[in-house]
Short mmCIF file of C-alpha atoms and ligand atoms in Angstrom, two decimals:
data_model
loop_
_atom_site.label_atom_id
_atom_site.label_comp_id
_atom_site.label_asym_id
_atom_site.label_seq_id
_atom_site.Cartn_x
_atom_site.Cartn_y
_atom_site.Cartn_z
CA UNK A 1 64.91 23.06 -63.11
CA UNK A 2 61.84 24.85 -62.00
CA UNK A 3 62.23 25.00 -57.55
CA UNK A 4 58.69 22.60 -56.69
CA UNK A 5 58.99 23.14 -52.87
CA UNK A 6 60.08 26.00 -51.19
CA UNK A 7 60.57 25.42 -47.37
CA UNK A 8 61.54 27.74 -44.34
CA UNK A 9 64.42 27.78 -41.51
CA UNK A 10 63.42 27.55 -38.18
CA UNK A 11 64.52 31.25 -37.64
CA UNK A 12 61.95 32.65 -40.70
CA UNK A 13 59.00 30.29 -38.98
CA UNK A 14 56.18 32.80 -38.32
CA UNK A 15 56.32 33.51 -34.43
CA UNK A 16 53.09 35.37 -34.41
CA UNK A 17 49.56 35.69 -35.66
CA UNK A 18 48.15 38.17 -37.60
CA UNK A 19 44.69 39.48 -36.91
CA UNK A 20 42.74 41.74 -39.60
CA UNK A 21 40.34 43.14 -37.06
CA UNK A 22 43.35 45.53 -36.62
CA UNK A 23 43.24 46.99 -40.08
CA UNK A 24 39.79 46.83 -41.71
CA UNK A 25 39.25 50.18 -42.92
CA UNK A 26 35.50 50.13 -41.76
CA UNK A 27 34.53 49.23 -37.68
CA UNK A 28 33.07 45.62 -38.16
CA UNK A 29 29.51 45.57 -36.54
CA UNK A 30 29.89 44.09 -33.09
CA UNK A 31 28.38 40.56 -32.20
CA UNK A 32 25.04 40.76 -30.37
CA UNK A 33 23.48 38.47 -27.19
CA UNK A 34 21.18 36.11 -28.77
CA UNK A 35 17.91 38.58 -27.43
CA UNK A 36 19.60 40.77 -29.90
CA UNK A 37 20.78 42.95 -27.01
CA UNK A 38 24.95 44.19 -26.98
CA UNK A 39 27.31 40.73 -26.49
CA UNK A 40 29.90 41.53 -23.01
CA UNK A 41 33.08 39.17 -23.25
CA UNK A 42 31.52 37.58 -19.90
CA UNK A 43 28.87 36.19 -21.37
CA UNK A 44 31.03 34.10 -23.11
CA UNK A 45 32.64 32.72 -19.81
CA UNK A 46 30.30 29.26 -19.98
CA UNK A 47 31.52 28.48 -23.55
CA UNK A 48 34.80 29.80 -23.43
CA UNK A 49 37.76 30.10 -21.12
CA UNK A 50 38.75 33.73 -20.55
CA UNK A 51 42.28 33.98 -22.37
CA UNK A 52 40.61 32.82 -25.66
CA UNK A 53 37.60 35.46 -25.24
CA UNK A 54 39.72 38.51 -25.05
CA UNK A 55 41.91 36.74 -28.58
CA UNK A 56 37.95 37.38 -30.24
CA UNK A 57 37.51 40.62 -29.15
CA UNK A 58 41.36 41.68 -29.68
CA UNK A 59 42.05 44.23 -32.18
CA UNK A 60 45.91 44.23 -31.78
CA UNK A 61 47.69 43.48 -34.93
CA UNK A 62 49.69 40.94 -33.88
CA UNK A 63 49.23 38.35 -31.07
CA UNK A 64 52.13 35.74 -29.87
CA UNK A 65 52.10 32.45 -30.43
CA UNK A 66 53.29 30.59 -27.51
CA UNK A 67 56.13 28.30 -27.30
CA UNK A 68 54.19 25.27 -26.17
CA UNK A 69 51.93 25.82 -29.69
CA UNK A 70 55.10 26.42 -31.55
CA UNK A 71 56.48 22.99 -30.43
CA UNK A 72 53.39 21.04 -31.60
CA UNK A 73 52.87 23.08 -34.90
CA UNK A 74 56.60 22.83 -36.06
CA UNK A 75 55.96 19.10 -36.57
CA UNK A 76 54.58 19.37 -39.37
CA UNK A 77 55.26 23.13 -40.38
CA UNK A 78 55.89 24.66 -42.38
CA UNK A 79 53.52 22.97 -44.53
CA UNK A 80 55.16 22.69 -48.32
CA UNK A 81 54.87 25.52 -50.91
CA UNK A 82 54.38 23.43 -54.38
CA UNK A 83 54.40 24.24 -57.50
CA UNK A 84 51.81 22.06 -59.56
CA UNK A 85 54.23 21.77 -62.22
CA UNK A 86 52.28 18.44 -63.64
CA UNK A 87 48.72 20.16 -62.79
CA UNK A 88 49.20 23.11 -65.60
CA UNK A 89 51.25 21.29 -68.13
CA UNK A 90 47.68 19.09 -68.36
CA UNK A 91 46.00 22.26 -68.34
CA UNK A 92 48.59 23.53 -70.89
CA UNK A 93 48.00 27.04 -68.66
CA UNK A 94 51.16 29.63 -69.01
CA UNK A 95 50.18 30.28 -65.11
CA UNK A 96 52.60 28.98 -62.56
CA UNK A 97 50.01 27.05 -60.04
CA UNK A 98 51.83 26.56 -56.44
CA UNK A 99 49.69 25.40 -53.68
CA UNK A 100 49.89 25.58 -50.03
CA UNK A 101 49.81 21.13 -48.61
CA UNK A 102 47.72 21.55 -45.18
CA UNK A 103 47.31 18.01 -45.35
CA UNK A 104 50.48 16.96 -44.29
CA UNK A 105 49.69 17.41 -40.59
CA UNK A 106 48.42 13.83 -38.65
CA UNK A 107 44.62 14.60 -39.09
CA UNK A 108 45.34 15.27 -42.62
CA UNK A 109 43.84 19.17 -42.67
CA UNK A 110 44.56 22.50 -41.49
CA UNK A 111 42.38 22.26 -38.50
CA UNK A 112 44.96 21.29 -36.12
CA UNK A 113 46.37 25.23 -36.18
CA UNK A 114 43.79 26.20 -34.21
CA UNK A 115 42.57 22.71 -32.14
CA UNK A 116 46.19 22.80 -30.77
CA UNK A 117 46.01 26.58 -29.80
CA UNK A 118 42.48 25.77 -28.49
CA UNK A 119 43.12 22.80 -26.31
CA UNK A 120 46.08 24.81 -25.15
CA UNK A 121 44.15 27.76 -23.51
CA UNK A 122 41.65 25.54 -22.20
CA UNK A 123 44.18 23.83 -20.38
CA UNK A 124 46.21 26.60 -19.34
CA UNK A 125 42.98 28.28 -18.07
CA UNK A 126 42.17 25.22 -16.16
CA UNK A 127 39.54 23.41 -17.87
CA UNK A 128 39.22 19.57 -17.89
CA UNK A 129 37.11 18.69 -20.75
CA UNK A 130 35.75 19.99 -24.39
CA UNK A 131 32.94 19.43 -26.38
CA UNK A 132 32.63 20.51 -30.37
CA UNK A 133 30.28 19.43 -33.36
CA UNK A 134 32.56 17.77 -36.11
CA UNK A 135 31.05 18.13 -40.21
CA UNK A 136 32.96 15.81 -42.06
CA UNK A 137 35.39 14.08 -39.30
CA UNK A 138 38.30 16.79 -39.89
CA UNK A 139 37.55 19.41 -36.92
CA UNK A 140 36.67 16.58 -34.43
CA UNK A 141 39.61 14.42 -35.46
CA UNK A 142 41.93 17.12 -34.88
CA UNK A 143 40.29 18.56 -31.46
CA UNK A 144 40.98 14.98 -30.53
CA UNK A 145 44.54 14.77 -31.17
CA UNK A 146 44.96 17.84 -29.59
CA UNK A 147 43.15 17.10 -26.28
CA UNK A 148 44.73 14.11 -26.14
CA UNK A 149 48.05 16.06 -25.99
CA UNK A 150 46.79 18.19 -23.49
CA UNK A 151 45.71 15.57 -21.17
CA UNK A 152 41.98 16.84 -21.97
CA UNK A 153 38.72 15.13 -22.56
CA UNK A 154 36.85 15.54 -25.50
CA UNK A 155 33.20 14.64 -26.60
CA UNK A 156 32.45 15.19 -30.44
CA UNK A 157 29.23 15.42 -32.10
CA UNK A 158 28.98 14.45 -35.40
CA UNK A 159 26.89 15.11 -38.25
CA UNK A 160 25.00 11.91 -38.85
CA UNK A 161 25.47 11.81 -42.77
CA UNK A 162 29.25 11.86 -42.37
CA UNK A 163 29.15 10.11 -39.49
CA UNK A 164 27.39 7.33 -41.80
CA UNK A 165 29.59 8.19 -45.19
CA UNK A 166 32.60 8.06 -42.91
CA UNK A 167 33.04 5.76 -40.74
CA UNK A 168 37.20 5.79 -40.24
CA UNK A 169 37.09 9.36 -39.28
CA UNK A 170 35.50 8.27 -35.69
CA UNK A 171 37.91 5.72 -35.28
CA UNK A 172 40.87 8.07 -35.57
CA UNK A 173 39.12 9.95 -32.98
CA UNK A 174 38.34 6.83 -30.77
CA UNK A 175 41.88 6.36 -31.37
CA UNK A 176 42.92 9.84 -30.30
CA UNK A 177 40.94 9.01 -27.05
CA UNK A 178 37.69 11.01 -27.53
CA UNK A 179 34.11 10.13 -27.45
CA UNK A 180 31.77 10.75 -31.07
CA UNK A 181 28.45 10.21 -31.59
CA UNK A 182 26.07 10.92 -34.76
CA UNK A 183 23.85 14.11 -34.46
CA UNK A 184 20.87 14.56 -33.81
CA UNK A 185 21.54 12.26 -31.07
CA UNK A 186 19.54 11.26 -28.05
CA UNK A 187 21.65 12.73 -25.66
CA UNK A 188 20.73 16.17 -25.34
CA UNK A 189 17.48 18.60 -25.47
CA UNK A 190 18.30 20.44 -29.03
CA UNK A 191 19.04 16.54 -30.65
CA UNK A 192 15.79 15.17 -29.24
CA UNK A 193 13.93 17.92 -30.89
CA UNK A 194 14.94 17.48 -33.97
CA UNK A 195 14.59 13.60 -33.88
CA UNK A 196 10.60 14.32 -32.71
CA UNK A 197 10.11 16.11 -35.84
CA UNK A 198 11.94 14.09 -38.69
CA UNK A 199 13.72 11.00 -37.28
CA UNK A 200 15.79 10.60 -40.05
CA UNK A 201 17.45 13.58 -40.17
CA UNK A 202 20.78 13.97 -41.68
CA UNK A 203 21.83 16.31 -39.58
CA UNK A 204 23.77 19.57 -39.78
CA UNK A 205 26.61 21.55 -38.37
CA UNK A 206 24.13 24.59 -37.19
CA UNK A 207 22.38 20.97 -35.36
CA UNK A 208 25.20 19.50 -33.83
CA UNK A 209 26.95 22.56 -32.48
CA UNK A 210 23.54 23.27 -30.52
CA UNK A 211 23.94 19.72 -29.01
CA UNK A 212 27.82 20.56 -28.35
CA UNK A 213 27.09 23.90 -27.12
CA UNK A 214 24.36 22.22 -24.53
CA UNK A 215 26.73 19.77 -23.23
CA UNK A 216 29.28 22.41 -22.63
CA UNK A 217 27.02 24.23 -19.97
CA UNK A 218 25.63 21.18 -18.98
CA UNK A 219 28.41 19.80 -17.94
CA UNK A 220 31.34 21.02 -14.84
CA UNK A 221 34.82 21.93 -15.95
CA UNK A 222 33.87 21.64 -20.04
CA UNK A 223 34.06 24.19 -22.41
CA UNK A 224 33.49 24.17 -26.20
CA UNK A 225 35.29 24.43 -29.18
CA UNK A 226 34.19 25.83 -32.41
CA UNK A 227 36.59 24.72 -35.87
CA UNK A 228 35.73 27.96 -38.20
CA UNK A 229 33.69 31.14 -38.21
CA UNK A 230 34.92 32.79 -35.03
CA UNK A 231 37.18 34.99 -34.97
CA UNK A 232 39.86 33.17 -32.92
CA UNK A 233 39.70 30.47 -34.94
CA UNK A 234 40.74 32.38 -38.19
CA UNK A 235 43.59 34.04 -36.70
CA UNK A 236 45.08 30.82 -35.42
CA UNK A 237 44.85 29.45 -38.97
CA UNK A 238 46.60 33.10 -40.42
CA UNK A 239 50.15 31.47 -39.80
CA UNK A 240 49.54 29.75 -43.24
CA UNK A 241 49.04 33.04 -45.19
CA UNK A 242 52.08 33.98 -43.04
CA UNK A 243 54.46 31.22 -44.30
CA UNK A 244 53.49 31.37 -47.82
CA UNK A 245 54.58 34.54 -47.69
CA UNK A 246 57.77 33.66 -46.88
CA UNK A 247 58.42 31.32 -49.19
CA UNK A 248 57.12 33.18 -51.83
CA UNK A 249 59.54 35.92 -50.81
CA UNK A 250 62.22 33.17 -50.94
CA UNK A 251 61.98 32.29 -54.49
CA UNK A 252 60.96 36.28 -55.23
CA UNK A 253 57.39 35.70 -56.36
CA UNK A 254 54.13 37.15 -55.49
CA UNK A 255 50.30 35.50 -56.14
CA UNK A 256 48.48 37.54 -58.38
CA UNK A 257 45.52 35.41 -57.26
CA UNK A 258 44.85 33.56 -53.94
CA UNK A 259 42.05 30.75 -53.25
CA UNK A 260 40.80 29.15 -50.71
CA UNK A 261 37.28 26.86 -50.53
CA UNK A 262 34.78 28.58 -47.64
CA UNK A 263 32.85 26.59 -45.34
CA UNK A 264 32.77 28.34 -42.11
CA UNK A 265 36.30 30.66 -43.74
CA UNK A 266 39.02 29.68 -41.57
CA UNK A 267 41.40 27.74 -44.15
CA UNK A 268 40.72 30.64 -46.53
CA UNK A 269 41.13 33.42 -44.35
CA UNK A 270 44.33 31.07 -43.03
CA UNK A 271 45.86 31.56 -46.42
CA UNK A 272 44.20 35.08 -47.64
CA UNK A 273 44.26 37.48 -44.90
CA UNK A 274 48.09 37.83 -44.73
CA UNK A 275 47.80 39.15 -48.66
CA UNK A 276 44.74 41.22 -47.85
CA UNK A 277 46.68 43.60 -45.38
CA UNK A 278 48.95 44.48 -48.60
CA UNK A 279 46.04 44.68 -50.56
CA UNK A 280 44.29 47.24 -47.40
CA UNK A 281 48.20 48.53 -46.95
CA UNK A 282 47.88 49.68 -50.98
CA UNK A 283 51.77 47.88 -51.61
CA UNK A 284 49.83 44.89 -53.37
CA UNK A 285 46.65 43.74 -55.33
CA UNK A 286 46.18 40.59 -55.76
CA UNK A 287 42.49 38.80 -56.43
CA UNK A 288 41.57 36.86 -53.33
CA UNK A 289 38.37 34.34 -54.26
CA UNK A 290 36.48 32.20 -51.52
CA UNK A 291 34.98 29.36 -52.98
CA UNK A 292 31.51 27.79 -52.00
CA UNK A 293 29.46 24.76 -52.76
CA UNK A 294 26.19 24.90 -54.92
CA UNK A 295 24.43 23.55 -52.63
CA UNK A 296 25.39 26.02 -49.63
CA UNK A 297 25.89 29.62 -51.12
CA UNK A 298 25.73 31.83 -48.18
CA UNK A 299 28.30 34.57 -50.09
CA UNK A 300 26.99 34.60 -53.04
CA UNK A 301 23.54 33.89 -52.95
CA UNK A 302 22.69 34.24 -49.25
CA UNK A 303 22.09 37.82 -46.98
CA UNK A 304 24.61 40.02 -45.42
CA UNK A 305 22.63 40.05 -41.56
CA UNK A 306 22.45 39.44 -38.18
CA UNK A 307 22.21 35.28 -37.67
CA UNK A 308 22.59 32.85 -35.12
CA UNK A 309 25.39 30.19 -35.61
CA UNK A 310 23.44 27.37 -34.33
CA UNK A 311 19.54 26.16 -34.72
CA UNK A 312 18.77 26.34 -31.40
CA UNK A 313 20.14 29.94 -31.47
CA UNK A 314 22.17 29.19 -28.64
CA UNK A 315 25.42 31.38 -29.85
CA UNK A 316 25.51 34.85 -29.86
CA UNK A 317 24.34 36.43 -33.13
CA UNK A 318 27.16 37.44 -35.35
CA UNK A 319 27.31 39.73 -38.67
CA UNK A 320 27.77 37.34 -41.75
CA UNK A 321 26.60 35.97 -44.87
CA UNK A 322 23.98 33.59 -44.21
CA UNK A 323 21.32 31.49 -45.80
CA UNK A 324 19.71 31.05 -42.68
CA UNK A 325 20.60 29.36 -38.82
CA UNK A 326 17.94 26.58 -40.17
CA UNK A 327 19.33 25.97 -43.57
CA UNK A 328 20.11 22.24 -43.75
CA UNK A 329 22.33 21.44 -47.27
CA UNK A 330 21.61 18.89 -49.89
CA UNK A 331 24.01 15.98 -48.48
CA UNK A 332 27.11 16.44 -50.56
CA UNK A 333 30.30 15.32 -50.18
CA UNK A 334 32.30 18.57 -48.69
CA UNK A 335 30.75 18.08 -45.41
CA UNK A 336 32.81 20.63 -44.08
CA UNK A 337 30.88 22.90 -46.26
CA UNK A 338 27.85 22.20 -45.64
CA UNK A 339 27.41 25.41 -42.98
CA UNK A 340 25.03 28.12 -43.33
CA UNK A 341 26.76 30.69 -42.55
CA UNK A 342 30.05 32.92 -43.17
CA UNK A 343 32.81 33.67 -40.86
CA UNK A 344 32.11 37.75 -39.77
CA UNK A 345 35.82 38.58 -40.33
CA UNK A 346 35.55 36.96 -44.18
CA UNK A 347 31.91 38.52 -44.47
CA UNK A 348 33.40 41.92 -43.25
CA UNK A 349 36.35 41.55 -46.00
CA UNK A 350 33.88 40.46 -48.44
CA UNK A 351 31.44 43.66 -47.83
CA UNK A 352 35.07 46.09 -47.85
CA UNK A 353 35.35 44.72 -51.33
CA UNK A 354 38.57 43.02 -50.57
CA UNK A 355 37.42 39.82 -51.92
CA UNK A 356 35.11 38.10 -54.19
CA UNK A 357 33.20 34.55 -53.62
CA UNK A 358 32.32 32.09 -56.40
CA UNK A 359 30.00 28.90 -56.13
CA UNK A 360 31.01 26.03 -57.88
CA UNK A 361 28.67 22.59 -58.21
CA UNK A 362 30.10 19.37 -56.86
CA UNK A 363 30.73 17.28 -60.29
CA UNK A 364 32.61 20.08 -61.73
CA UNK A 365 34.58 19.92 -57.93
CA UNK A 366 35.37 15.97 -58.08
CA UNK A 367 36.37 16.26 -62.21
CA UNK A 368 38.88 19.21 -60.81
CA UNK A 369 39.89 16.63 -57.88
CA UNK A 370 40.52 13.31 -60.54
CA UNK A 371 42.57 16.05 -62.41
CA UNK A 372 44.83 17.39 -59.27
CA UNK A 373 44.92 13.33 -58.23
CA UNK A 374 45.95 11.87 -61.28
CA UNK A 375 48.80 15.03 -61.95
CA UNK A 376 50.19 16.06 -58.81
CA UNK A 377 49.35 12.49 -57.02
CA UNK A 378 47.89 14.06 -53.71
CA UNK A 379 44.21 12.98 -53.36
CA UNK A 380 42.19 16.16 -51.58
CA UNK A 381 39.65 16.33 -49.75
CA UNK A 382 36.14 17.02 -50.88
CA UNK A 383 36.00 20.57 -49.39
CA UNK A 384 39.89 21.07 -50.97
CA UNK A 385 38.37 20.35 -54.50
CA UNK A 386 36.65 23.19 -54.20
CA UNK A 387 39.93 25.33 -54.65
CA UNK A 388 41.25 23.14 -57.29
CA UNK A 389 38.10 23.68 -59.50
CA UNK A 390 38.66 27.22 -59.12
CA UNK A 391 42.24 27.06 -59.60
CA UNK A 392 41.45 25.52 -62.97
CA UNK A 393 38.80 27.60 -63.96
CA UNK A 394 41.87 30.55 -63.25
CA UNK A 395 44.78 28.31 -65.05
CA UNK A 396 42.80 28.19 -68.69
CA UNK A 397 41.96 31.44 -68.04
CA UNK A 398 45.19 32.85 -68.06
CA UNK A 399 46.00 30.59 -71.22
CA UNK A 400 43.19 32.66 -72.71
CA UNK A 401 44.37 35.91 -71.67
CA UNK A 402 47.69 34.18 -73.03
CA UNK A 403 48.90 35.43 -69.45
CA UNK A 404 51.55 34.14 -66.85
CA UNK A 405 49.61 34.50 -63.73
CA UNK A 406 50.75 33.01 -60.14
CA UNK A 407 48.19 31.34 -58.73
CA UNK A 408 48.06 29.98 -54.99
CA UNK A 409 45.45 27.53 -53.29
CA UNK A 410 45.00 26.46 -49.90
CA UNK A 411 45.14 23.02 -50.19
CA UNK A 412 43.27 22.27 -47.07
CA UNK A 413 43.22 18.58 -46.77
CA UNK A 414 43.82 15.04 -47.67
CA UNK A 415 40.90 12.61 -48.84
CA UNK A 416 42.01 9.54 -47.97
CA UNK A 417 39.01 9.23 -45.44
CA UNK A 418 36.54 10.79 -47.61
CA UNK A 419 37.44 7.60 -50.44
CA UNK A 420 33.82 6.84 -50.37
CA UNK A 421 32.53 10.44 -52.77
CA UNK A 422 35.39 9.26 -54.93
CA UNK A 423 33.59 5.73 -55.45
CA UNK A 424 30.28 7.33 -55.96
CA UNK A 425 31.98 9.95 -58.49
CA UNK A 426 33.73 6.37 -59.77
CA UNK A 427 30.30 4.74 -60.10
CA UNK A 428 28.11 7.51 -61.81
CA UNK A 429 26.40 7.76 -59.06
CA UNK A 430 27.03 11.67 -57.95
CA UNK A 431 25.03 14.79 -59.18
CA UNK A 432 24.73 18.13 -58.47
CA UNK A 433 22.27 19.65 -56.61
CA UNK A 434 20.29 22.60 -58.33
CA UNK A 435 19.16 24.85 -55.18
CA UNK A 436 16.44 26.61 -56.40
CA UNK A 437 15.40 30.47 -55.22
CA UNK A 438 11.85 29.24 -53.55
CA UNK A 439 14.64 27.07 -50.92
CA UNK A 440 16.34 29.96 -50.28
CA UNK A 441 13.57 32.42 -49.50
CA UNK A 442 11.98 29.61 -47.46
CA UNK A 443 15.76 28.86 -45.44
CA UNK A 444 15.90 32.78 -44.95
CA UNK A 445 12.13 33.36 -42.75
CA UNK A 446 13.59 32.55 -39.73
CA UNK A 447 16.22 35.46 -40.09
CA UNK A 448 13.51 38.39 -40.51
CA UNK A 449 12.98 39.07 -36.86
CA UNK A 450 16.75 38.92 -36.43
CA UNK A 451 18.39 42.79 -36.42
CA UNK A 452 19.78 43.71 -39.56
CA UNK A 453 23.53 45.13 -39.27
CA UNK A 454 24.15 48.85 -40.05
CA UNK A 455 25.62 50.02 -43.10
CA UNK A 456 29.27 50.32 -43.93
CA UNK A 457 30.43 53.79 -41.97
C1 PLP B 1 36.79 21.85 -42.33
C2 PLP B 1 37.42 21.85 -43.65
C3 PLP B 1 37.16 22.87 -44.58
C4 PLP B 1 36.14 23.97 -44.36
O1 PLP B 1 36.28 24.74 -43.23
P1 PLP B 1 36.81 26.24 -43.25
O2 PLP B 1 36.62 26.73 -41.89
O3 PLP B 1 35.99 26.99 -44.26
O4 PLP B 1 38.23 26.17 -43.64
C5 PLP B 1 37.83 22.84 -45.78
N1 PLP B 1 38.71 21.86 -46.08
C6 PLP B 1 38.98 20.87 -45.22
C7 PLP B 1 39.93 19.81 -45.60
C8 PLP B 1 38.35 20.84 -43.98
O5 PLP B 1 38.62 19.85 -43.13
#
């Protein structure tokens, strides 16, 4: 019998992170203040506490995790290994398709390897309360579990079209003990704004992490949190790559092709950048693909440049693919993909050509979801389906190529909150958005005055 799950001893558990800044063969361009001028750590200091500053500027290789982290994260990792054994006999595919189950921890994602480390060092460092923006309930969900283990308070603003598509996913954090409201809300400068302008605004990520960001230094003893793009946050999510490793060691195979779907990067990079140091090292080559909604294509049809995370331009400005800090995305269903821009680390990767990024529309995303569903049994996320489609689009082409590729996914997440895309795919009732090039010239004007990164040197 083929092995379907490969799992790890407590002694082969990954102890450490691994951070790529070390090893990038080109200097990344640093982050700049948001008047464009150079970014010092303590300017930082109102949004973040000190002993997660100097992890985003670290360049060692490898950074400790500490044993309070460990405790938390060990119950539920490692997450399972699989091998979609069901998935490619459907797909008649000679490729073996494993894929890495982030959904087994309690918020049902990955984002809890790096809300746990986060409310951690907030803690440790002496702060009292966090707010964060939240996309499609996953990020805030798990910010609030994690606060609520730290003996932390937590405010989460939420994008008002998942906050309205998903109702469930602010009652687990209600439940968790923290606070949600829909963004644009009334309750700070940047949400009032918006709701002058167009009152019935759906909202966005780059929205809602201006309102978070204002409450942070608004408020005593509060920090923020951010779920993806910094640089922090992908490290924390690394010890994924780092396990599959090890259990691909353990049953003596290697990915010849490794997936993740992109919002902000941090699931991906989570699973990818572990392989990419072999591929930098030269001992390995595998294809690593990033895969983006239609309706937000920052890699592959945005700008490599100098952007602000947030439409108030409130965060620094960091180098990454962007469509634009004002870029708001048709309202699909991968909320958690619905961000303009690209994590710098993933954007620097993507520039060293140690990666490629495909865009896939959201019909062809839910068919590849039915398909993983109805096979393997797990339902995934919206964002997850992202992978899948790719996965598939990799499975028939190995049975092309008549070749017996090993392909790995991240599976980020469960979709057992996120039931309500499944109805509309059930009903007819979804389509995909065609973005056309006038949107994306228009969503890129507000990043010509912003500085434009140096070449690769
Ligand atoms: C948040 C989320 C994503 C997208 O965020 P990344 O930072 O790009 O990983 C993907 N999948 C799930 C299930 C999520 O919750």
């Amino acid at each position: 019998m083929d092995q379907i799950k490969v799992f790890l001893n407590e002694d082969e558990m990954p102890r450490q992170w691994y951070n790529i800044a070390a090893d990038f063969p080109h200097a990344m361009p640093p982050p700049l203040a948001p008047n464009g001028k150079p970014l010092t750590p303590d300017m930082l200091a109102p949004v973040f506490p000190m002993n997660l500053i100097e992890q985003e500027v670290s360049t060692q290789r490898w950074i400790d995790i500490p044993d309070e982290v460990l405790q938390i994260l060990w119950q539920w990792r490692p997450s399972p290994l699989c091998r979609a054994t069901r998935l490619e006999k459907a797909l008649g595919t000679p490729a073996k398709i494993f894929y890495k189950n982030e959904g087994v921890s309690a918020p049902g994602s990955h984002k809890p390897n790096t809300a746990v480390p986060q409310a951690y060092y907030n803690k440790v460092f002496g702060i009292k309360r966090l707010s964060t923006e939240t996309g499609a309930g996953q990020w805030g969900s798990s910010l609030a579990m994690a606060c609520q283990m730290f003996g932390l308070e937590c405010k989460v603003y939420m994008v008002k079209i998942s906050f309205d598509q998903k109702p469930f996913r602010k009652i687990m954090m209600q439940t968790w003990g923290a606070q949600c409201i829909a963004s644009p809300s009334n309750e700070t400068n940047a949400g009032r704004d918006i709701l002058a302008k167009d009152p019935d605004c759906p909202g966005s990520l780059a929205i809602a992490i201006s309102e978070a960001i204002e409450d942070c230094v608004t408020h005593k003893d509060t920090r923020y949190a951010l779920g993806s793009v910094l640089n922090h946050v992908l490290l924390h999510q690394t010890i994924i790559g780092l396990e599959a490793k090890k259990q691909f060691d353990k049953i003596g195979l290697y990915p010849d092709v490794v997936i993740g779907c992109a919002g902000g990067g941090s699931n991906f990079a989570g699973l990818s950048f572990p392989f990419m140091a072999d591929k930098i090292a030269g001992t390995k080559n595998p294809r690593i693909i990033a895969v983006e909604p239609a309706a937000c294509p920052k890699m592959t049809r945005g700008i490599f440049t100098y952007d602000s995370g947030d439409v108030a331009m409130m965060t620094p400005l960091l180098p990454m693919y962007s469509l634009g800090h004002t870029y708001v995305p048709a309202p699909i269903h991968a909320g958690g993909l619905r961000y303009h821009g690209m994590a710098p680390l993933v954007s620097h990767a993507m520039r060293e050509g140690l990666m490629e990024a495909v865009a896939i529309p959201q019909l062809e995303c839910y068919r590849a979801a039915m398909l993983f569903s109805q096979t393997e049994g797990f339902i995934p996320a919206p964002e997850t389906s992202h992978a899948i489609a790719m996965t598939i689009r990799e499975a028939n082409r190995a049975k092309e190529e008549g070749k017996e590729k090993v392909i790995v996914m991240n599976w980020s997440g469960h979709g057992i909150m996120d039931l309500s895309g499944y109805q509309a795919y059930l009903d007819g009732k979804l389509t995909d958005y065609h973005l056309p090039d006038s949107e994306i010239l228009k969503a890129g004007e507000c990043l010509k005055d912003l500085p434009k990164p140096p070449p690769l040197q």
